Amino acid sequence: MVQVRRLGPDDVDFVRETLTEAFTSAEVVVLGRLIDAAALPGFVAEVDGQRAGLLTYEPGEDWQVVGLVATVRGVGVGEALMHLAMHDAREQRIRRLWLVTTNDNTAALSFYQRLGMDLVALHRDSITNARRTLQPSLPRTGARGIEIRHELELQILL
Ligand SMILES: CC(C)(COP(=O)(O)OP(=O)(O)OC[C@H]1O[C@@H](n2cnc3c(N)ncnc32)[C@H](O)[C@@H]1OP(=O)(O)O)[C@@H](O)C(=O)NCCC(=O)NCCS
């Protein structure tokens, strides 16, 4: 049974460690910007009372999901976190929730589309450029050895 709640002060270490493990750094590259995903508001998921995932987002006119990780996979953690983000955004009268994922991350791409998100843009070689200028430590290869080069932008209108 997955339960989701807002991140609190006690979750700070979990958020930073989980993001660092998943993406090599809690500072993630998004469309040519380096964002500290651990410093943002968000939600945490728990399974059987243990933390099992997190979502952080950058609030604004639109909400951008910046960090999403399920440490327990395939039991609905990611879905529950995304649904709570959509629900809270709607309550704040936000009209658009969006995010980017990288070209290698076909699992995330199918996950987001299954949730009703739509592909709206391809940012070609945005990661290649960010590796040169912003974060040289960005891994060259991702899932299944695919070279990480582009960001794909998805959105859902609320
Ligand atoms: C992308 C990610 C967040 C998805 O999280 P998740 O918790 O595994 O996702 P869910 O469990 O909600 O859904 C994943 C699959 O499990 C299935 N599932 C969900 N609940 C289930 C249940 N109770 N029993 C069995 N299967 C279930 C879903 O149907 C889905 O299958 P599909 O992908 O074939 O459609 C996760 O894979 C992850 O953390 N990846 C690494 C970090 C990452 O890439 N983040 C996104 C960066 S943009």
Coordinates of C-alpha atoms and ligand atoms in Angstrom, one line a residue:
M1 CA 0.0 0.0 0.0
V2 CA 1.6 3.3 -1.2
Q3 CA 1.0 6.4 0.9
V4 CA 2.1 9.9 -0.2
R5 CA 2.6 13.1 1.8
R6 CA 4.4 16.4 1.5
L7 CA 8.1 16.5 2.2
G8 CA 9.0 17.6 5.6
P9 CA 12.2 18.7 7.4
D10 CA 13.0 15.1 8.4
D11 CA 13.1 14.0 4.8
V12 CA 16.0 16.2 3.8
D13 CA 18.7 13.5 4.0
F14 CA 16.6 10.9 2.2
V15 CA 15.8 13.4 -0.6
R16 CA 19.5 14.3 -1.2
E17 CA 20.8 10.8 -1.0
T18 CA 18.1 9.3 -3.2
L19 CA 18.5 11.9 -5.9
T20 CA 22.3 11.6 -5.8
E21 CA 22.1 7.8 -6.1
A22 CA 19.7 8.0 -9.0
F23 CA 21.3 10.8 -11.0
T24 CA 24.9 11.0 -9.7
S25 CA 24.1 14.5 -8.3
A26 CA 21.1 16.2 -6.7
E27 CA 21.9 19.1 -9.0
V28 CA 20.2 18.1 -12.2
V29 CA 20.5 19.6 -15.7
V30 CA 17.2 20.8 -17.2
L31 CA 17.3 22.6 -20.5
G32 CA 20.6 24.2 -20.0
R33 CA 20.1 25.1 -16.3
L34 CA 21.5 23.4 -13.2
I35 CA 18.8 23.0 -10.6
D36 CA 19.3 21.7 -7.1
A37 CA 16.4 19.2 -7.1
A38 CA 16.9 18.5 -3.3
A39 CA 16.2 22.2 -2.4
L40 CA 12.7 22.2 -3.9
P41 CA 9.3 21.4 -2.5
G42 CA 7.7 18.0 -3.1
F43 CA 6.3 14.8 -1.9
V44 CA 7.5 11.5 -0.4
A45 CA 6.0 8.1 -0.9
E46 CA 6.0 5.4 1.7
V47 CA 5.4 1.6 1.4
D48 CA 4.7 -0.2 4.7
G49 CA 5.9 2.9 6.6
Q50 CA 9.3 3.0 4.8
R51 CA 10.2 5.8 2.4
A52 CA 10.0 4.4 -1.1
G53 CA 10.3 7.4 -3.4
L54 CA 10.1 11.2 -3.9
L55 CA 9.1 13.9 -6.3
T56 CA 10.3 17.5 -6.2
Y57 CA 9.0 20.3 -8.4
E58 CA 9.8 23.9 -9.2
P59 CA 6.7 26.0 -8.6
G60 CA 5.8 28.9 -10.8
E61 CA 3.2 29.8 -13.4
D62 CA 3.6 26.1 -14.4
W63 CA 4.9 23.4 -12.2
Q64 CA 8.0 21.5 -13.4
V65 CA 8.7 18.1 -12.0
V66 CA 12.5 18.2 -11.5
G67 CA 13.2 15.1 -9.4
L68 CA 11.3 11.8 -9.5
V69 CA 12.6 8.6 -8.1
A70 CA 10.9 5.4 -6.9
T71 CA 13.3 3.4 -4.7
V72 CA 10.7 0.6 -4.7
R73 CA 9.8 0.0 -8.4
G74 CA 6.7 -1.3 -10.1
V75 CA 4.2 -1.1 -7.2
G76 CA 2.7 2.3 -8.0
V77 CA 5.1 4.7 -6.1
G78 CA 5.8 6.8 -9.2
E79 CA 2.2 6.9 -10.2
A80 CA 1.0 7.9 -6.7
L81 CA 3.6 10.7 -6.5
M82 CA 2.7 12.1 -10.0
H83 CA -1.0 11.9 -9.1
L84 CA -0.5 13.9 -5.9
A85 CA 1.6 16.5 -7.8
M86 CA -1.2 16.9 -10.4
H87 CA -3.8 17.1 -7.7
D88 CA -2.0 19.8 -5.7
A89 CA -1.2 21.7 -8.9
R90 CA -4.9 21.7 -9.8
E91 CA -5.8 22.9 -6.4
Q92 CA -3.4 25.8 -6.8
R93 CA -5.0 26.6 -10.2
I94 CA -1.9 25.6 -12.1
R95 CA -2.7 24.8 -15.7
R96 CA 0.4 22.9 -16.8
L97 CA 2.6 20.3 -15.2
W98 CA 5.7 19.5 -17.3
L99 CA 9.1 17.8 -17.1
V100 CA 11.9 16.6 -19.2
T101 CA 13.5 13.2 -19.5
T102 CA 16.5 12.1 -21.5
N103 CA 16.5 10.1 -24.7
D104 CA 17.8 6.9 -23.1
N105 CA 15.1 6.7 -20.5
T106 CA 12.5 4.8 -22.4
A107 CA 11.0 3.4 -19.1
A108 CA 10.2 6.9 -17.9
L109 CA 9.0 7.9 -21.4
S110 CA 6.4 5.0 -21.3
F111 CA 5.6 5.7 -17.7
Y112 CA 4.8 9.4 -18.3
Q113 CA 2.7 8.7 -21.4
R114 CA 0.7 6.1 -19.6
L115 CA -0.1 8.7 -17.0
G116 CA -1.6 10.9 -19.7
M117 CA 1.4 13.2 -20.4
D118 CA 2.1 14.3 -23.9
L119 CA 5.3 14.8 -25.8
V120 CA 5.6 18.5 -26.7
A121 CA 9.3 19.0 -27.6
L122 CA 12.6 17.5 -28.5
H123 CA 15.6 19.5 -27.3
R124 CA 18.3 18.1 -29.5
D125 CA 21.8 17.7 -28.0
S126 CA 20.8 19.7 -24.9
I127 CA 22.6 17.2 -22.7
T128 CA 25.6 17.0 -25.0
N129 CA 25.9 20.8 -24.6
A130 CA 25.3 20.8 -20.9
R131 CA 28.0 18.2 -20.4
R132 CA 30.4 20.6 -22.1
T133 CA 29.4 23.7 -20.3
L134 CA 27.5 23.0 -17.1
Q135 CA 28.2 19.5 -15.7
P136 CA 31.1 17.6 -17.1
S137 CA 30.3 14.7 -14.8
L138 CA 27.0 14.0 -16.6
P139 CA 27.2 10.3 -17.6
R140 CA 27.7 9.6 -21.3
T141 CA 25.6 6.5 -21.4
G142 CA 22.3 5.7 -19.8
A143 CA 19.8 2.9 -19.8
R144 CA 20.9 -0.1 -22.0
G145 CA 24.1 1.7 -23.0
I146 CA 22.2 4.3 -25.0
E147 CA 24.2 7.6 -25.4
I148 CA 22.5 10.4 -23.5
R149 CA 22.2 13.4 -25.8
H150 CA 18.7 14.9 -25.9
E151 CA 15.9 16.0 -23.6
L152 CA 12.3 15.1 -24.3
E153 CA 9.7 17.5 -22.9
L154 CA 6.3 16.2 -21.7
Q155 CA 3.4 18.0 -20.3
I156 CA -0.1 17.5 -19.0
L157 CA -2.7 20.2 -19.0
L158 CA -4.7 20.3 -15.8
Ligands
LIG1 C1 10.2 6.3 -13.7 C2 9.9 5.7 -12.2 C3 9.8 6.9 -11.3 C4 8.6 5.0 -12.2 O1 8.3 4.7 -10.9 P1 7.5 3.3 -10.4 O2 7.1 3.5 -9.0 O3 8.3 2.1 -10.8 O4 6.2 3.4 -11.3 P2 4.8 2.7 -11.1 O5 5.0 1.5 -10.2 O6 3.8 3.7 -10.7 O7 4.6 2.2 -12.6 C5 5.6 1.4 -13.2 C6 5.0 0.1 -13.7 O8 4.6 -0.7 -12.6 C7 3.3 -1.1 -12.8 N1 2.6 -1.2 -11.6 C8 2.1 -0.1 -10.9 N2 1.5 -0.6 -9.8 C9 1.6 -1.9 -9.8 C10 1.1 -2.9 -8.9 N3 0.4 -2.6 -7.8 N4 1.5 -4.2 -9.2 C11 2.1 -4.5 -10.3 N5 2.6 -3.6 -11.2 C12 2.3 -2.3 -10.9 C13 2.7 -0.1 -13.7 O9 1.6 -0.7 -14.5 C14 3.9 0.3 -14.6 O10 4.0 -0.6 -15.7 P3 4.4 -0.1 -17.1 O11 5.6 0.8 -17.0 O12 4.7 -1.3 -17.9 O13 3.2 0.6 -17.6 C15 11.0 4.8 -11.8 O14 11.2 3.8 -12.7 C16 12.3 5.4 -11.4 O15 12.5 5.8 -10.3 N6 13.3 5.5 -12.4 C17 14.6 6.0 -12.1 C18 14.7 7.5 -12.0 C19 14.0 8.1 -13.2 O16 14.3 7.7 -14.3 N7 13.2 9.1 -12.9 C20 12.6 9.9 -14.0 C21 13.5 10.8 -14.5 S1 12.8 11.9 -15.7

